[in-house]
CSV table of C-alpha atoms in Angstrom, one decimal:
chain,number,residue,atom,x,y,z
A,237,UNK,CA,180.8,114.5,127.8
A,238,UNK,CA,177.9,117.3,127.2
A,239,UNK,CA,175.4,116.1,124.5
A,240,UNK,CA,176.3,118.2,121.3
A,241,UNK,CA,172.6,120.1,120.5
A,242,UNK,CA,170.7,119.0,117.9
A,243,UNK,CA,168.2,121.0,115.4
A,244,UNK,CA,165.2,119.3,117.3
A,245,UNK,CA,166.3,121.2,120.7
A,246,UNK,CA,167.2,124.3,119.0
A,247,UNK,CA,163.4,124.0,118.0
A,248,UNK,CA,161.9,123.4,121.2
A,249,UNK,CA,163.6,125.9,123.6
A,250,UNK,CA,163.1,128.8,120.6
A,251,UNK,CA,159.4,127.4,120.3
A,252,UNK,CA,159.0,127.0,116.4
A,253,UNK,CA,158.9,124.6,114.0
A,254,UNK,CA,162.5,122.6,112.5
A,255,UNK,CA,161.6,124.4,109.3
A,256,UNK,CA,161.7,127.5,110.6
A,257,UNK,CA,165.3,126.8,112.1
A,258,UNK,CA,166.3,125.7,109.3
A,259,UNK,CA,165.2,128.6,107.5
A,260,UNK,CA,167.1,130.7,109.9
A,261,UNK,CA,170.2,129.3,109.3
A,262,UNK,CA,169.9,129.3,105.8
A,263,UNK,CA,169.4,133.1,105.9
A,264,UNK,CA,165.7,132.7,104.1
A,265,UNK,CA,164.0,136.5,103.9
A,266,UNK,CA,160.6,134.6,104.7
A,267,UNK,CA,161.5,134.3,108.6
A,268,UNK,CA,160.1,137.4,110.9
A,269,UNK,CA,162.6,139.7,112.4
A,270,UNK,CA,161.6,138.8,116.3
A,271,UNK,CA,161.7,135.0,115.3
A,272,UNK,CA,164.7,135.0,113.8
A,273,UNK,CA,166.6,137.1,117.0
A,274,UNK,CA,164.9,134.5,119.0
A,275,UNK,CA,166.3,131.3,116.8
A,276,UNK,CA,169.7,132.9,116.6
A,277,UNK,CA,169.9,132.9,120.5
A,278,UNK,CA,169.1,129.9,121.4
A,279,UNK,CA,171.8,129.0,118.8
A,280,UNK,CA,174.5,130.7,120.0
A,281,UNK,CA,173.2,130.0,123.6
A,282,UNK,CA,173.4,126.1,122.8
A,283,UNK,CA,176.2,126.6,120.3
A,284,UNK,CA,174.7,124.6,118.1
A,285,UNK,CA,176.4,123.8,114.8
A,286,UNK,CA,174.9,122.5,111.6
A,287,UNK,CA,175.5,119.5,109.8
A,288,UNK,CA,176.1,120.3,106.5
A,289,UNK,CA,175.2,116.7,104.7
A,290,UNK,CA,172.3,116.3,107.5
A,291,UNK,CA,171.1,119.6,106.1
A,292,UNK,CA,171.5,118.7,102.3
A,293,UNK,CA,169.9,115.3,103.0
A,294,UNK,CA,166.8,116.9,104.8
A,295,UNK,CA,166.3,119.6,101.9
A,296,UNK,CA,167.5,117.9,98.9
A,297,UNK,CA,170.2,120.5,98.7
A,298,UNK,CA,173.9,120.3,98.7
A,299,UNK,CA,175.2,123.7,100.5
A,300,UNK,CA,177.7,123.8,98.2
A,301,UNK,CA,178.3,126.9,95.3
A,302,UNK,CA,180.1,126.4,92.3
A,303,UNK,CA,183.0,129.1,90.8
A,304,UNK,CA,183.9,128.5,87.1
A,305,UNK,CA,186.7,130.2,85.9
A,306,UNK,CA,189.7,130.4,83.5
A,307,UNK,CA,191.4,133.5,84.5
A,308,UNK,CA,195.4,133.5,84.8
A,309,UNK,CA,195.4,136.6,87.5
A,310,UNK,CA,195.9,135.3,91.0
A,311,UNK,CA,195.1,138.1,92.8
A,312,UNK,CA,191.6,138.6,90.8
A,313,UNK,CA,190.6,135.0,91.8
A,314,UNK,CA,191.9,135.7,96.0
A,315,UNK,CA,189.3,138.7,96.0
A,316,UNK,CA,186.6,136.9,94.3
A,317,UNK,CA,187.0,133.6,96.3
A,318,UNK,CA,187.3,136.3,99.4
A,319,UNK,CA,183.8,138.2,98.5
A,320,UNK,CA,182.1,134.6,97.7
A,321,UNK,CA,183.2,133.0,101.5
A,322,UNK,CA,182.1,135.9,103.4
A,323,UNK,CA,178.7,135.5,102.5
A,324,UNK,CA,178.6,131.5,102.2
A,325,UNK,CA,180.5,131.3,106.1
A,326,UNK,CA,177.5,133.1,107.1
A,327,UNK,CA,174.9,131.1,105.5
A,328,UNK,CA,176.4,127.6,105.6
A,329,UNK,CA,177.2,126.9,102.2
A,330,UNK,CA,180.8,126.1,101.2
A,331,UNK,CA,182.7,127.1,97.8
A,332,UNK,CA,184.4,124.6,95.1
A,333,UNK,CA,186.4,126.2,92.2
A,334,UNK,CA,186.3,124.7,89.0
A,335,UNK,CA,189.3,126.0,86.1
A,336,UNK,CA,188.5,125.6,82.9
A,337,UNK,CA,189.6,126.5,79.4
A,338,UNK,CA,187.6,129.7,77.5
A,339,UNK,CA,188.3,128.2,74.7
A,340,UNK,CA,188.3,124.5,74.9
A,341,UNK,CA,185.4,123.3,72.1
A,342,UNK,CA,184.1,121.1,75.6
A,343,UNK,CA,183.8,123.7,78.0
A,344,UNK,CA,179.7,124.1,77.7
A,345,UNK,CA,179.7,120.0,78.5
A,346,UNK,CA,182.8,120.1,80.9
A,347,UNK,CA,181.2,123.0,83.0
A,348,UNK,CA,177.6,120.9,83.3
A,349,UNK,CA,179.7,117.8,84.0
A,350,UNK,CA,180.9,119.8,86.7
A,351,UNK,CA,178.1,121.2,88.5
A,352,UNK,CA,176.4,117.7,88.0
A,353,UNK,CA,179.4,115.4,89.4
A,354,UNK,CA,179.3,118.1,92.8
A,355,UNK,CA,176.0,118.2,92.9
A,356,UNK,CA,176.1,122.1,93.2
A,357,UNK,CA,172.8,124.1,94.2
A,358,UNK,CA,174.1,126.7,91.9
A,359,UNK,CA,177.4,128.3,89.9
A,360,UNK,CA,178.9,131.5,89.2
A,361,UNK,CA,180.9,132.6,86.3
A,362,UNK,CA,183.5,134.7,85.9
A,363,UNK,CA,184.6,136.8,83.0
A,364,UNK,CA,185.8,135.4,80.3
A,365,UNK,CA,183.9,132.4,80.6
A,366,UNK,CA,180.8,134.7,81.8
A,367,UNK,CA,180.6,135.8,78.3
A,368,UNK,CA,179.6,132.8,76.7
A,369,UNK,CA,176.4,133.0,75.3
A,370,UNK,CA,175.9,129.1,74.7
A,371,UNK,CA,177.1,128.4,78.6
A,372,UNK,CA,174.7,131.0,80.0
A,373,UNK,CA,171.8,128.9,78.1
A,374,UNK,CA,172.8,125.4,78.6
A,375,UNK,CA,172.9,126.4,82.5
A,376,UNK,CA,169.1,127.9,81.9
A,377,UNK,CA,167.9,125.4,80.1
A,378,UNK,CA,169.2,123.0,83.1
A,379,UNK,CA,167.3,125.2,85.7
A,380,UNK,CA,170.1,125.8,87.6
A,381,UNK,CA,170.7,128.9,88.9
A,382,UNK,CA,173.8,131.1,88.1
A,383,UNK,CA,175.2,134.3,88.5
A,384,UNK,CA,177.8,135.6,85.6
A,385,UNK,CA,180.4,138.6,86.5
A,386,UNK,CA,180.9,140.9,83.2
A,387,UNK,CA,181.8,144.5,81.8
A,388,UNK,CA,178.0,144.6,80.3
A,389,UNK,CA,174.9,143.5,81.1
A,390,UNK,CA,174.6,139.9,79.8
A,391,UNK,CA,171.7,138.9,81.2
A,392,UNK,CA,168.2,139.7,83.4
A,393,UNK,CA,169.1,141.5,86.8
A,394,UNK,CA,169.4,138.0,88.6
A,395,UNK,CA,171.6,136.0,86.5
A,396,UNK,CA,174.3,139.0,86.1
A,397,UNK,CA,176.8,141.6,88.5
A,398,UNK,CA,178.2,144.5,86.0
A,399,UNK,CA,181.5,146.3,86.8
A,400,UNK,CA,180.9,149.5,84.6
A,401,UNK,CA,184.5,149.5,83.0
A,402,UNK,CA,183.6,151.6,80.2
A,403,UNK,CA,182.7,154.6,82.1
A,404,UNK,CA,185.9,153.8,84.1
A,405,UNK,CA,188.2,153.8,81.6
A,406,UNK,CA,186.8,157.4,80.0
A,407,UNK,CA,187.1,158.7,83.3
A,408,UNK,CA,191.0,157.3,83.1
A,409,UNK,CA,191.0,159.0,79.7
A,410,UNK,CA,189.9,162.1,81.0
A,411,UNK,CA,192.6,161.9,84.1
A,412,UNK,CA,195.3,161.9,81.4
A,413,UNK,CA,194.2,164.2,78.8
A,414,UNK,CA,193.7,166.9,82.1
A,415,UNK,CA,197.3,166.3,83.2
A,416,UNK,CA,198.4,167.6,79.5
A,417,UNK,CA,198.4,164.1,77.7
A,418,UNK,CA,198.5,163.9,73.8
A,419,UNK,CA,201.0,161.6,72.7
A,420,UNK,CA,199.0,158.4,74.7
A,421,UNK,CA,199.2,154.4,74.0
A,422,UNK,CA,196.6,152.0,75.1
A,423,UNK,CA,197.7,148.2,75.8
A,424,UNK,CA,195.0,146.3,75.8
A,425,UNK,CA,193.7,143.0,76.7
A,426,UNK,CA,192.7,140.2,73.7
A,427,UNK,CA,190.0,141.4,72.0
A,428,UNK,CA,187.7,138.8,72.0
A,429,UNK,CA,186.7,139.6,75.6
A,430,UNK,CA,184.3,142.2,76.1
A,431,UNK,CA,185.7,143.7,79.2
A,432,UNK,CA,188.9,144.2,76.9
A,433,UNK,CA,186.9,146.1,74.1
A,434,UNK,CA,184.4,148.3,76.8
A,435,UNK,CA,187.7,149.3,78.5
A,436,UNK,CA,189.6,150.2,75.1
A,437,UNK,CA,186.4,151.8,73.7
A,438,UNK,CA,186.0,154.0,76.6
A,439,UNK,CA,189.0,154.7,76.9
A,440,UNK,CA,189.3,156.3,73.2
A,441,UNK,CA,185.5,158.0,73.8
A,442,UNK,CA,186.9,159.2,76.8
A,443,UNK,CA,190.0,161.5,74.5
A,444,UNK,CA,187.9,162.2,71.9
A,445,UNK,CA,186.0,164.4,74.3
A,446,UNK,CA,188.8,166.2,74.8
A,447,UNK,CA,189.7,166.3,70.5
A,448,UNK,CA,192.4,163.5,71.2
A,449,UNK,CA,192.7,160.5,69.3
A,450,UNK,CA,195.1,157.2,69.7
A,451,UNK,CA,197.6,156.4,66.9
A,452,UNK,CA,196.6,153.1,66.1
A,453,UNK,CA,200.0,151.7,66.1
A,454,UNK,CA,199.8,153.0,69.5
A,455,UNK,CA,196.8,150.1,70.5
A,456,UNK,CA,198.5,147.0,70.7
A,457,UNK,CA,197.0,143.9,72.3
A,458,UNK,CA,198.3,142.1,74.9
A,459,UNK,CA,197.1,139.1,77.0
A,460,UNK,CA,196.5,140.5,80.5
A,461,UNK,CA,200.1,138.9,81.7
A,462,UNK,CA,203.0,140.5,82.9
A,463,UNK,CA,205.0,138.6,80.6
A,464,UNK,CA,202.6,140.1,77.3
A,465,UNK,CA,203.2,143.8,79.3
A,466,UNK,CA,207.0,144.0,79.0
A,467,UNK,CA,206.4,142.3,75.1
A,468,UNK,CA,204.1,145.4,74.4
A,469,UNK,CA,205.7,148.2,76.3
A,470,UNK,CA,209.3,147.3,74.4
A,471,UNK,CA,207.6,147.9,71.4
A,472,UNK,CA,206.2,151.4,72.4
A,473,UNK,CA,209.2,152.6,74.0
A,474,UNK,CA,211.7,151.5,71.4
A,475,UNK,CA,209.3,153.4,68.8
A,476,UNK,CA,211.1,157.0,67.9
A,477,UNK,CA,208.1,158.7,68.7
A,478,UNK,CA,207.9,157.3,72.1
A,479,UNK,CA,204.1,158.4,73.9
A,480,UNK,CA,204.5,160.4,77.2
A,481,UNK,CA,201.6,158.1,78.7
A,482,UNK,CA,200.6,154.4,78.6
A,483,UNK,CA,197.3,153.0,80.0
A,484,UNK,CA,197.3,149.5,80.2
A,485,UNK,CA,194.1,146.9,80.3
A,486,UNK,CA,195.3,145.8,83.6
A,487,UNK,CA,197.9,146.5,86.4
A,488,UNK,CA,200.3,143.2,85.5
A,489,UNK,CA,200.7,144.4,82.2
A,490,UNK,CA,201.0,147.8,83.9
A,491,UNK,CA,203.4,146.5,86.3
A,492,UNK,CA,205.5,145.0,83.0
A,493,UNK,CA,205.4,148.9,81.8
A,494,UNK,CA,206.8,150.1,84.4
A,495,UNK,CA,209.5,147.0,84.3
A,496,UNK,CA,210.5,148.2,80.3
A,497,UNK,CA,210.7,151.7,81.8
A,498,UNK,CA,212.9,151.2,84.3
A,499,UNK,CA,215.3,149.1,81.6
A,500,UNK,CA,215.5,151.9,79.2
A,501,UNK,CA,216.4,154.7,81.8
A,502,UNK,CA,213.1,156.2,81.5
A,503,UNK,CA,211.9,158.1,84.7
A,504,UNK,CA,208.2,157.6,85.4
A,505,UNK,CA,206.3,159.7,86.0
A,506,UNK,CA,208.6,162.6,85.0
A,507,UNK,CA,209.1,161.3,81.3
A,508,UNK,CA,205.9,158.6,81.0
A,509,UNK,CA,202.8,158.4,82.7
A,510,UNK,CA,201.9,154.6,83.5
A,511,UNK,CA,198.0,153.5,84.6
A,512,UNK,CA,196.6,150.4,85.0
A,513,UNK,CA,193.2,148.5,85.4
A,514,UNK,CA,192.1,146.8,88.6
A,515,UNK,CA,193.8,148.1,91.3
A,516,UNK,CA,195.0,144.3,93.0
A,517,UNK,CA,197.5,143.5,95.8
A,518,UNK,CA,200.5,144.4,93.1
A,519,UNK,CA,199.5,148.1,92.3
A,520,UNK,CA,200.4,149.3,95.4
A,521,UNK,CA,203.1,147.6,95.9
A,522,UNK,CA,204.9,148.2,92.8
A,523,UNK,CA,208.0,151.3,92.6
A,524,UNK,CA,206.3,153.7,91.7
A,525,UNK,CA,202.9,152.7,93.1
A,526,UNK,CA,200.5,152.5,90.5
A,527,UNK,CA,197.8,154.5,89.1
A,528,UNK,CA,195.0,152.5,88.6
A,529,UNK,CA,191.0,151.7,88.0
A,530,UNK,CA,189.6,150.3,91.2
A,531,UNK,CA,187.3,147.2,90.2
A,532,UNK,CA,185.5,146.7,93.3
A,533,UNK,CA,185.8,142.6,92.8
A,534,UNK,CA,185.4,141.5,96.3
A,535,UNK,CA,181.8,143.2,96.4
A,536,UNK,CA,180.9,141.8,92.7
A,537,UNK,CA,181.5,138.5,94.3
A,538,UNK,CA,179.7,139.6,97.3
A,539,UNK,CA,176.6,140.4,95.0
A,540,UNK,CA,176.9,137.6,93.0
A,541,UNK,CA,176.7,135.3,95.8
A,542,UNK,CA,173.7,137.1,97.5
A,543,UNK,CA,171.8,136.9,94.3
A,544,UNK,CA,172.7,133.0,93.8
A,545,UNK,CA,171.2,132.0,97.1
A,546,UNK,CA,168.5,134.0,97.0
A,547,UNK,CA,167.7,132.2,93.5
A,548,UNK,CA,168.8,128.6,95.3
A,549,UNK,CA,165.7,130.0,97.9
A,550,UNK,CA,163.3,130.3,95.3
A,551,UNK,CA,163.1,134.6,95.7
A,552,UNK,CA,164.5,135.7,92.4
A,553,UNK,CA,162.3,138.7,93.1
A,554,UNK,CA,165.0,139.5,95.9
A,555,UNK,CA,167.8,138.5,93.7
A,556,UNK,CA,166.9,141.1,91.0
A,557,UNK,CA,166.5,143.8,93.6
A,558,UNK,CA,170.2,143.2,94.7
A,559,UNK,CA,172.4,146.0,92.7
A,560,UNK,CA,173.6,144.3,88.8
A,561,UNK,CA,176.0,147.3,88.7
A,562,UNK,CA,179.2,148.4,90.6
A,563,UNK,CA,181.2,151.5,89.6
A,564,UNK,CA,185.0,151.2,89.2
A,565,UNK,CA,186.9,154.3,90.4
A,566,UNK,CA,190.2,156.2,89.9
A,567,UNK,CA,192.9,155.8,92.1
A,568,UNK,CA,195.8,158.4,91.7
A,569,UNK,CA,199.0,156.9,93.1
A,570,UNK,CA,202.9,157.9,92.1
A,571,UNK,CA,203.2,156.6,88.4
A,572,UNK,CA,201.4,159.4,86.6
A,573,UNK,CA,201.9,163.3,86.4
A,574,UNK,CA,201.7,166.3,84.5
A,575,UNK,CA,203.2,165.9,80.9
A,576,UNK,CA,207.0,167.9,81.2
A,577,UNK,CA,207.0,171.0,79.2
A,578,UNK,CA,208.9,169.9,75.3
A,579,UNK,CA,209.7,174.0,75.7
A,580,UNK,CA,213.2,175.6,77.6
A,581,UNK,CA,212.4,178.6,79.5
C-alpha cells in the first residue's frame, strides 16, 4: 500500500518551510504568487490531503465556522449554507449551523455557549439575529471574530455584508407606479426587523416620487410565511376597494398572494399585479412566475465568509477591503403588468 503523503514531504520536494504549506492551504494572502503555484503542485502531484484536527492541533485553531440563525425560510438558509461551503471547501474549514430563537431572553448566552462548546475560530450571523446590538458586542468583547448579514450597515466594514434592500424596494416602487399603479398594498414583514422597515420605507419613498401614497389600511404586517401571506392577502382582496397591485416583503408570502388570487377568481396579472422580495427556488416556479427583488444571498455569504477568515488570519485590513454592500435587483417575470384600463372604449 503507497504511503499516504504527509505535510513534512509536501515541504521538502516544494522546498519551503511547514509553515509556509500550511499557509498555502489555508489560503493566507502573505504567501508569494510563484510559491504558492509551486506548493499547490506538489500537492496535487502527491495528492496530499490535510488533516483537519492535525491542522487545528498544530495552530491552535479548529477549521471550523459557525452560522447562527433563526430564520423559518428554507430556501434562504440552502443559498447561504451554499455561498458559505464554496469558500470553506476551498480553504479547509467546515461549517456547523446553530438555530436559535431571536427572541429568546438567552440567546446572547446560548449563542457564546455555542461557539465555545465547538470551539469555533469564528461565527456569522444572519438577519434577524444580525441585528442584535447586545450579540454583536458580547461576540467583540470575546475577541472572536464575526461577520453579521443585514439591510444596513451595522457595524465597521469587517464585521458586516449589506444587501441594499431599500434602494431595491424603491426601484420595485418605481416598476409599479410606471406600469400605471395607484391603487397599491404593501405586506410586509414584522416590524421589529430592520430589513422589514428599509424594504417598507423604500418602498413608500419610492411612490411618493411619483406623488403616490399607500392607504395605510393597505400596509399590513405579516410574518415572512406563506401561511401569514394567504392571512394578509384575504384581507386585501375581500376589501371593496380591492388594490390592482400587491408587493409583498418576500416571495412566500408572495407566493400565498397569488394562492388568495387564484381562490377568488382573480386573474393575475390582468386584474392584480403580485411582486415579491428575494427571488428563491419558489419564485420561478410558482403559476404565474413571480416578479421579484433579486437578493444576491449566495454572494453575501460568499463575502461574509471571505471576510471571516481573513479576520481568523489576523488581516482585517483585507477583510474591510472585501465589498460590505451588494445591490438587490429587479426581476420582471409573469405576475405583474400594466394596470387594465377602468374606461370602455
Amino acid at each position: 500500500m503507497q504511503k499516504q503523503a504527509t505535510i513534512n514531504d509536501v515541504a521538502r520536494i516544494a522546498g519551503v518551510s511547514k509553515r509556509t504549506v500550511s499557509r498555502v492551504i489555508n489560503g493566507s494572502l502573505s504567501v508569494g504568487d510563484a510559491t504558492r503555484l509551486r506548493v499547490e503542485k506538489v500537492i496535487s502531484d502527491l495528492k496530499y490531503s490535510p488533516n483537519a484536527q492535525a491542522r487545528g492541533l498544530a495552530s491552535s485553531r479548529s477549521y471550523l465556522l459557525g452560522l447562527i440563525y433563526d430564520n423559518p425560510d428554507a430556501l434562504y438558509l440552502d443559498d447561504v449554507q451554499r455561498g458559505v461551503l464554496e469558500v470553506c471547501s476551498n480553504l479547509g474549514y467546515e461549517l456547523v449551523v446553530h438555530p436559535c430563537r431571536y427572541r429568546s431572553e438567552s440567546l446572547v448566552q446560548d449563542c457564546l455557549r455555542f461557539m465555545q462548546r465547538s470551539k469555533l475560530d469564528g461565527v456569522i450571523v444572519l438577519p434577524p439575529v444580525s441585528e442584535l446590538e447586545n450579540l454583536a458586542q458580547a461576540l467583540k468583547d470575546s475577541g472572536s471574530p464575526y461577520v453579521r448579514l443585514s439591510s444596513v450597515a451595522l457595524d465597521e466594514p469587517k464585521h458586516i455584508v449589506v444587501s441594499d434592500d431599500r434602494a431595491a424596494a424603491a426601484e420595485m416602487a418605481r416598476y409599479f407606479a410606471q406600469l400605471g399603479h395607484e391603487e397599491i398594498a404593501f405586506i410586509s414583514g414584522p416590524q421589529r426587523y430592520k430589513s422589514s422597515t428599509e424594504r417598507m420605507e423604500g418602498f413608500q419613498l419610492g411612490l411618493s416620487a411619483y406623488g403616490i401614497k399607500i392607504d395605510p389600511a393597505r400596509i399590513i404586517e405579516g410574518n415572512n410565511t406563506y401561511e401569514t401571506g394567504i392571512e394578509c392577502a384575504r384581507l386585501l382582496l375581500q376589501a371593496d376597494n380591492k388594490p390592482t397591485a400587491i408587493f409583498a416583503n418576500n416571495d412566500q408570502m408572495a407566493a400565498g398572494v397569488l394562492k388568495v388570487a387564484h381562490s377568488m377568481g382573480i386573474k393575475v396579472p390582468e386584474q392584480l399585479s403580485v411582486a415579491g422580495f428575494d427571488d428563491n427556488m419558489l419564485a420561478s416556479r410558482v403559476i404565474p412566475a413571480l416578479t421579484t427583488i433579486r437578493r444576491p444571498v449566495r454572494q453575501m455569504a460568499l463575502l461574509a465568509t471571505s471576510k471571516m477568515i481573513m479576520s481568523i488570519e489576523n488581516n482585517d485590513k483585507a477583510a474591510s477591503n472585501v465589498a460590505a454592500k451588494v445591490a438587490p435587483t429587479l426581476v420582471v417575470r409573469e405576475s405583474t403588468a400594466r394596470v387594465a384600463s377602468s374606461t370602455t372604449e
